[in-house]
Coordinates of C-alpha atoms in Angstrom, one line a residue:
X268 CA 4.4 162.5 -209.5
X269 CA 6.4 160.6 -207.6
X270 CA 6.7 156.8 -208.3
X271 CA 6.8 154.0 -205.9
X272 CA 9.3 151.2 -205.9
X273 CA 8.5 147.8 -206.9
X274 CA 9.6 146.5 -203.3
X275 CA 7.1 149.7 -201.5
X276 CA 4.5 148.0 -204.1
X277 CA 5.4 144.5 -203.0
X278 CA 5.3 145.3 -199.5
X279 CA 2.1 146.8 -199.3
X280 CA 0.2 143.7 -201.0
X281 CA 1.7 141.0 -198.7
X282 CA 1.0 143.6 -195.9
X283 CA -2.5 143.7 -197.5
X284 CA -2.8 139.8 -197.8
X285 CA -1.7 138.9 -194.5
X286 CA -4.6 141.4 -193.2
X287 CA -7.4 139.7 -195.5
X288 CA -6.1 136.4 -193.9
X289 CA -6.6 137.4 -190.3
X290 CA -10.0 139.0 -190.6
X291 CA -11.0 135.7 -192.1
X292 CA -9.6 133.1 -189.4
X293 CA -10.4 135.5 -186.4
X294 CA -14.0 136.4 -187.8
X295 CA -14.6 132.4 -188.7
X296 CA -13.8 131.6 -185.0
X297 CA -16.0 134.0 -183.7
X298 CA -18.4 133.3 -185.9
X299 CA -18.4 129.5 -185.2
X300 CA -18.9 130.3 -181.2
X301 CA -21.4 132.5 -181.6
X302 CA -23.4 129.5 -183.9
X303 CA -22.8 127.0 -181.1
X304 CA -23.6 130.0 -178.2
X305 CA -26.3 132.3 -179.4
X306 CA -29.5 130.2 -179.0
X307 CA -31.0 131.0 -175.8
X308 CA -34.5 130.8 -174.5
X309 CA -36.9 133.7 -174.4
X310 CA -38.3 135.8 -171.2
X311 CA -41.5 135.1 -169.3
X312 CA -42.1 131.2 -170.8
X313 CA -45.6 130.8 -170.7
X314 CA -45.3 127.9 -168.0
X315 CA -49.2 126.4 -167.8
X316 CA -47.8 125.2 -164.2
X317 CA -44.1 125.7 -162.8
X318 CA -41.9 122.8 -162.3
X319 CA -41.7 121.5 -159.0
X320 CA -38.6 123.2 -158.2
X321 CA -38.1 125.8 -160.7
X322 CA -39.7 128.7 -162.5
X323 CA -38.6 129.7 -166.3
X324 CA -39.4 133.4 -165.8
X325 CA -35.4 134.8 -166.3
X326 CA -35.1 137.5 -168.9
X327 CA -32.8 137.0 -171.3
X328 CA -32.0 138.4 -174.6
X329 CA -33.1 136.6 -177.9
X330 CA -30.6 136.4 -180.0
X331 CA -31.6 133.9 -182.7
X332 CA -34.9 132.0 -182.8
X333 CA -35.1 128.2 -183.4
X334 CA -37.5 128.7 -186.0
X335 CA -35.1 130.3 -188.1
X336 CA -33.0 127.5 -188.6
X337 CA -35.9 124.5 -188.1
X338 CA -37.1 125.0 -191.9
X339 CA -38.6 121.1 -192.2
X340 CA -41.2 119.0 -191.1
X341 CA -38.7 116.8 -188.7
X342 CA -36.5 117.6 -185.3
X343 CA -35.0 115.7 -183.3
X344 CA -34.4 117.2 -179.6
X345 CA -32.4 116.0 -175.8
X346 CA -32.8 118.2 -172.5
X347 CA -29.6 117.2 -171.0
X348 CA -28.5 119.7 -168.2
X349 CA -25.6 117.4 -167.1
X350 CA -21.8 118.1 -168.9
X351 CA -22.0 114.2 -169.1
X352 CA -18.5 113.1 -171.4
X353 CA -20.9 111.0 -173.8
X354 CA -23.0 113.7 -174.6
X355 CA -21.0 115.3 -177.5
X356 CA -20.5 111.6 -178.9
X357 CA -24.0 110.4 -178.8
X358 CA -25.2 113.5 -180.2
X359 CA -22.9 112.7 -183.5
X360 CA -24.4 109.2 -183.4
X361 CA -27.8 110.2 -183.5
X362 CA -27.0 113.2 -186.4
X363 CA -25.2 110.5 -188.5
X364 CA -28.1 107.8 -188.4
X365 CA -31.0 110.5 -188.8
X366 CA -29.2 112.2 -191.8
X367 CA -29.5 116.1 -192.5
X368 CA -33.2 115.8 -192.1
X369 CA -33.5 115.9 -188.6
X370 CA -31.5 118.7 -187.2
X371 CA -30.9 118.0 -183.9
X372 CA -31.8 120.4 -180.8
X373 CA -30.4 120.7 -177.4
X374 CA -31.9 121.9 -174.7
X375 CA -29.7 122.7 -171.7
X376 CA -28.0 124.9 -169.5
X377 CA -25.2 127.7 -169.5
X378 CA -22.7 126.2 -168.2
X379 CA -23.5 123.1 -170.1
X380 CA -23.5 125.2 -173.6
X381 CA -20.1 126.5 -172.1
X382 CA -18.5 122.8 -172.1
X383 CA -20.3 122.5 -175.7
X384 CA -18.4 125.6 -177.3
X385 CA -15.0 123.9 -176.2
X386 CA -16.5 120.4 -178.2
X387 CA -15.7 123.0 -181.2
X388 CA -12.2 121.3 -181.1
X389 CA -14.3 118.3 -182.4
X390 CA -14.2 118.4 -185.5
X391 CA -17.3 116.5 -186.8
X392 CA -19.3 118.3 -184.0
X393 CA -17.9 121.6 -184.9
X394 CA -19.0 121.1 -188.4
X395 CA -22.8 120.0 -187.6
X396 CA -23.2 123.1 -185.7
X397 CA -21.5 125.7 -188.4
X398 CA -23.7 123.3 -191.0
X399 CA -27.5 124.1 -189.2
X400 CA -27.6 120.4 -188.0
X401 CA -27.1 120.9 -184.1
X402 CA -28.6 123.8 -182.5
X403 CA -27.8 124.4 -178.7
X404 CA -30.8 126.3 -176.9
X405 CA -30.0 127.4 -173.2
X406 CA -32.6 126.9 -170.9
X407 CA -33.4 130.2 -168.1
X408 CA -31.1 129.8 -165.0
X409 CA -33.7 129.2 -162.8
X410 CA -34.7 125.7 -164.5
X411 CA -33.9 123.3 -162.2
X412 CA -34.9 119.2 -163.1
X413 CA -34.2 117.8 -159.2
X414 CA -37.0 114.9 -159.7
X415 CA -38.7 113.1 -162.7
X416 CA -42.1 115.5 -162.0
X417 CA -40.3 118.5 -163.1
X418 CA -38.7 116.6 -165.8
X419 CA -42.4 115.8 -166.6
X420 CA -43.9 119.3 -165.9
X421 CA -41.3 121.3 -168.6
X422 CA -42.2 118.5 -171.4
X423 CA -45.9 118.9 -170.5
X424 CA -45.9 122.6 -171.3
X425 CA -46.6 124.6 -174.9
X426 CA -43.2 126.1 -174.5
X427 CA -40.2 123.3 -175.4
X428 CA -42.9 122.5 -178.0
X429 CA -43.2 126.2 -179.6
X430 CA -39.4 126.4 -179.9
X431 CA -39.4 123.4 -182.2
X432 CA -41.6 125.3 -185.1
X433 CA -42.2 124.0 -187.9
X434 CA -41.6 120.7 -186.9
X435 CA -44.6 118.5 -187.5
X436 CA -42.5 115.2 -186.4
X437 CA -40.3 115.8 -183.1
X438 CA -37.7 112.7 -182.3
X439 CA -37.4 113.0 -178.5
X440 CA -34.0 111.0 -176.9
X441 CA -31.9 110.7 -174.1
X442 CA -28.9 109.9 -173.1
X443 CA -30.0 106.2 -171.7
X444 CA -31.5 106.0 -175.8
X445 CA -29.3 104.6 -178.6
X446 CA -30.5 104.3 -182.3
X447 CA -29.0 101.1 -184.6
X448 CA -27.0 101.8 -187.2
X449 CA -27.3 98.0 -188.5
X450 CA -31.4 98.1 -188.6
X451 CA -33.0 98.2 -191.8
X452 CA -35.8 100.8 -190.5
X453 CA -35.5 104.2 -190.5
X454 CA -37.6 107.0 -188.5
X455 CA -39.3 108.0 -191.5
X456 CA -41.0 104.9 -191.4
X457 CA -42.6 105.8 -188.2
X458 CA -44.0 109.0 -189.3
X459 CA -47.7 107.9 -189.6
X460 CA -48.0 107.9 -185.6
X461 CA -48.9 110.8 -183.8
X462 CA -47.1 109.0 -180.2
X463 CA -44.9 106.0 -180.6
X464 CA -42.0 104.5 -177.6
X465 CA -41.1 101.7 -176.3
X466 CA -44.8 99.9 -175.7
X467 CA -45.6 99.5 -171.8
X468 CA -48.8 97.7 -172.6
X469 CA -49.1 94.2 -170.2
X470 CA -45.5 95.2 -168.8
X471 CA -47.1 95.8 -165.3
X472 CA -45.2 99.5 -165.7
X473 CA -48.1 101.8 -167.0
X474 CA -49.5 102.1 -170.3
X475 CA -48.6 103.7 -173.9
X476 CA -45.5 104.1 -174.5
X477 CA -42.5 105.3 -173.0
X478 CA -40.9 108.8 -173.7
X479 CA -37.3 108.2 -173.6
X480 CA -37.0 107.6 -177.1
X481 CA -40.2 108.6 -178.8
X482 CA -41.5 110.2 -182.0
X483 CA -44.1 112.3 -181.5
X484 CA -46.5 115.0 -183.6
X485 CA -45.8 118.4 -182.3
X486 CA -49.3 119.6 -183.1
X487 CA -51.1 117.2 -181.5
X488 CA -49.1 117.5 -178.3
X489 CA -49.6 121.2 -178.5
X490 CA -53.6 120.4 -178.7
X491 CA -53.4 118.3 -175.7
X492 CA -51.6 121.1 -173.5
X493 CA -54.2 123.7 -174.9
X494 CA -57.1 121.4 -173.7
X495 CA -55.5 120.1 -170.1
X496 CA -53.3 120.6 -167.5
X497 CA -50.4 118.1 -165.9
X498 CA -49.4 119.6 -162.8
X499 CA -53.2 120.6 -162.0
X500 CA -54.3 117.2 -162.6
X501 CA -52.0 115.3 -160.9
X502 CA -52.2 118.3 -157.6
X503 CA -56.2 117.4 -157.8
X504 CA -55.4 113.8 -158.0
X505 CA -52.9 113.6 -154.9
X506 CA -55.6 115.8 -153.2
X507 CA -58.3 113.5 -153.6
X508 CA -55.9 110.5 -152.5
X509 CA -54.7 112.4 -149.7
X510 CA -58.6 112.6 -148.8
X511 CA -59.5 109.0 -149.3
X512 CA -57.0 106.5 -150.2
X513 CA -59.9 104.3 -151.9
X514 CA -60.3 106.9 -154.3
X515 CA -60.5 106.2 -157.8
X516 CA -58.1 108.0 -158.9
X517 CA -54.7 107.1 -160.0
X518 CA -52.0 109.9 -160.4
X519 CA -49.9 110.2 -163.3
X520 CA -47.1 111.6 -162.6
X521 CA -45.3 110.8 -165.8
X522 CA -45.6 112.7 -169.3
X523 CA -45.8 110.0 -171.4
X524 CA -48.4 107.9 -169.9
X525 CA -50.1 111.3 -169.2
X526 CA -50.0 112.1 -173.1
X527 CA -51.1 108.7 -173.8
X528 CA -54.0 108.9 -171.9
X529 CA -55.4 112.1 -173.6
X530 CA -54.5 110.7 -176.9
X531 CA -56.5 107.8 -176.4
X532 CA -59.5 110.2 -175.2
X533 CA -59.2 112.0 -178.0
X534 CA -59.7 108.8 -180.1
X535 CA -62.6 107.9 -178.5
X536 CA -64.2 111.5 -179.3
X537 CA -63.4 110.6 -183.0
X538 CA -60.2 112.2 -183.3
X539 CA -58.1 110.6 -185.9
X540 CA -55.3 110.0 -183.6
X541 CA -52.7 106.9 -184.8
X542 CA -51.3 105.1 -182.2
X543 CA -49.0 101.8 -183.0
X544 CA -49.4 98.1 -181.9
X545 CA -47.4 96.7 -179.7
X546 CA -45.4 94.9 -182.3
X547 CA -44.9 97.6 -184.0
X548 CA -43.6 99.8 -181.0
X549 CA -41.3 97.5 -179.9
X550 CA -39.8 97.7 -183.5
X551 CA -39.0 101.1 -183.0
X552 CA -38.0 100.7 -179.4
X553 CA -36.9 97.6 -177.3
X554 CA -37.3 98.3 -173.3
X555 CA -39.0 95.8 -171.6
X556 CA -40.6 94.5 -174.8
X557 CA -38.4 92.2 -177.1
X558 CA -37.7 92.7 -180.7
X559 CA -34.7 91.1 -182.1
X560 CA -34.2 94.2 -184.2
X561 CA -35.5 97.2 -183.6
X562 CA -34.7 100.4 -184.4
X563 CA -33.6 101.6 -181.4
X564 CA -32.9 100.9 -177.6
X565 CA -33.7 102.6 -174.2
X566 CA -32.5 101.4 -170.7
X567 CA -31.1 98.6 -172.2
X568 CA -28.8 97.6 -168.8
X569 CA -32.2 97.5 -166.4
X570 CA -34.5 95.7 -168.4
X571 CA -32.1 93.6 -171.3
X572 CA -28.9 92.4 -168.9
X573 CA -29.7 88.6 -170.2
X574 CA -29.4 89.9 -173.8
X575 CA -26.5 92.4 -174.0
X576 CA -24.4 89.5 -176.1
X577 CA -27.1 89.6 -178.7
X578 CA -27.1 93.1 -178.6
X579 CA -23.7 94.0 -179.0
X580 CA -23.8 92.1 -182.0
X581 CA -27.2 94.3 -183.4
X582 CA -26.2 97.3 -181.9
X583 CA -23.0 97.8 -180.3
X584 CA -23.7 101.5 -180.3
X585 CA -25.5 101.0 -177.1
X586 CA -22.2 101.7 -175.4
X587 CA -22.6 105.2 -176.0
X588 CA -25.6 105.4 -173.8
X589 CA -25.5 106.5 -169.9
X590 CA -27.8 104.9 -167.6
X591 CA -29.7 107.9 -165.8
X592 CA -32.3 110.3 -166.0
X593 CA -32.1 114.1 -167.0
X594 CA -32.3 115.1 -162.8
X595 CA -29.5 112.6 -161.5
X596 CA -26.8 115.1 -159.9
X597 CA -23.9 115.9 -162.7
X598 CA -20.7 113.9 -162.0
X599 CA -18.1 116.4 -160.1

């Protein structure tokens, strides 16, 4: 038999090592963009109503199901459509003051989750994502939010809710939200209530609380959406007002007042729902209301412009924030 030489042998094991190597770095790249990339939304959603200006019918391949990777009782979720520059920051805020309990969900486009594979180059972001923590969900092509009632409409249906299985608690933000690093509350401390915002109570802007920053339990809001309908309501509503502007009718065309409303119904048929006190609402999150350290903050440059010294000093995080809704037009 014929021997080889010590430098064939040599050869052949750097050759070898210098292979292993590049399977591992090119199979860890792809494997990282397929983590921030492969969540996308399923076929036929089972709309209760379409939004005003879209339909969530697009078939689409499922590649990996939230519920695979939502093993606890908490979630935290945005539906940001927009490739706004702060998004990729805030996100990392929110993950870092909610801890690893609360993976964090984001609902959005495909051109959006396109800009998100790139925030790979982000180090911490990159990590969240190959870690579970952030999960990146692309919505159908065909959902459009052009005006707060669609906004409204996709949030009242069973489907956004579904994806976020098993959740029992779901943290809902966005991008006008903030949470304090500096406050000595926590979200955990708000898990007893089924609903809890910013309160609206004797604000002269609606009732409940607002949705922008809420906590909310998933299967409760599921049992409302089984038992009514928002877009039907509020079509019979207009209707009626259309008919007779003395009607007694008011239309809600918002989701959180909307969800308020049954909640309290569903109280008064002896339902043990928990809803907050003011006080205590405006502990978890200052709009209109003032608290002098709350938890968290939501529009804080319309309603709080007299106290933004103050609260640069609590919570200079608010910085982060961008004031405007999910439906404003994306910056060019």
């Amino acid at each position: 038999m014929q021997m080889k030489s010590p430098f064939t042998v040599k050869t052949s094991v750097v050759t070898l090592i210098a292979l292993t190597a590049f399977l591992a770095i090119f199979f860890s790249g792809h494997r990282l963009k397929a983590e921030i990339s492969h969540y996308v939304a399923p076929p036929n959603i089972p709309f209760h109503a379409k939004p005003a200006t879209a339909t969530a019918t697009a078939t689409q391949e499922v590649v990996r199901p939230l519920s695979d990777t939502i093993t606890g009782n908490k979630v935290a979720t945005i539906v940001e459509t927009r490739p706004l520059p702060n998004l990729v920051p805030l996100i990392l805020h929110f993950a870092s003051v909610l801890g690893p309990e609360w993976p964090i969900v984001i609902f959005t486009t495909a051109g959006v989750s396109e800009k998100l594979k790139e925030a790979q180059m982000s180090a911490p972001f990159a990590k969240l994502v190959h870690n579970n923590r952030i999960h990146i969900a692309t919505l159908p092509p065909d959902v459009v939010f052009s005006n707060s009632v669609a906004v409204s409409t996709f949030l009242t249906t069973a489907w956004v809710w579904e994806q976020l299985a098993p959740a029992d608690h779901v943290l809902l933000f966005q991008t006008d939200s903030i949470l304090c690093s500096n406050s000595e509350k926590k979200m955990e401390d708000y898990l007893e209530y089924d609903f809890i915002g910013a309160p609206l109570e004797g604000t002269g802007w609606g009732q409940g609380f607002n949705g922008g920053l809420s906590l909310r339990n998933r299967n409760l809001i599921l049992e409302v959406i089984q038992q009514a309908n928002f877009t039907a309501e509020l079509t019979h509503n207009r209707t009626l007002i259309a008919a007779d502007e003395n009607a007694p009718v008011i239309p809600c065309a918002v989701e959180d007042q909307w969800y308020h409303k049954k909640l309290i119904a569903m109280q008064q048929a002896g339902k043990p729902v928990k809803l907050p006190t003011t006080d205590v609402a405006k502990g978890f999150t200052v709009q209109i209301l003032w608290d002098d350290r709350p938890l968290g903050y939501h529009q804080v440059e319309i309603w709080q412009k007299d106290k933004l010294g103050h609260i640069d000093t609590w919570c200079p995080e608010w910085r982060l924030i961008k004031e405007a809704m999910p439906f404003d037009p994306a910056p060019a």
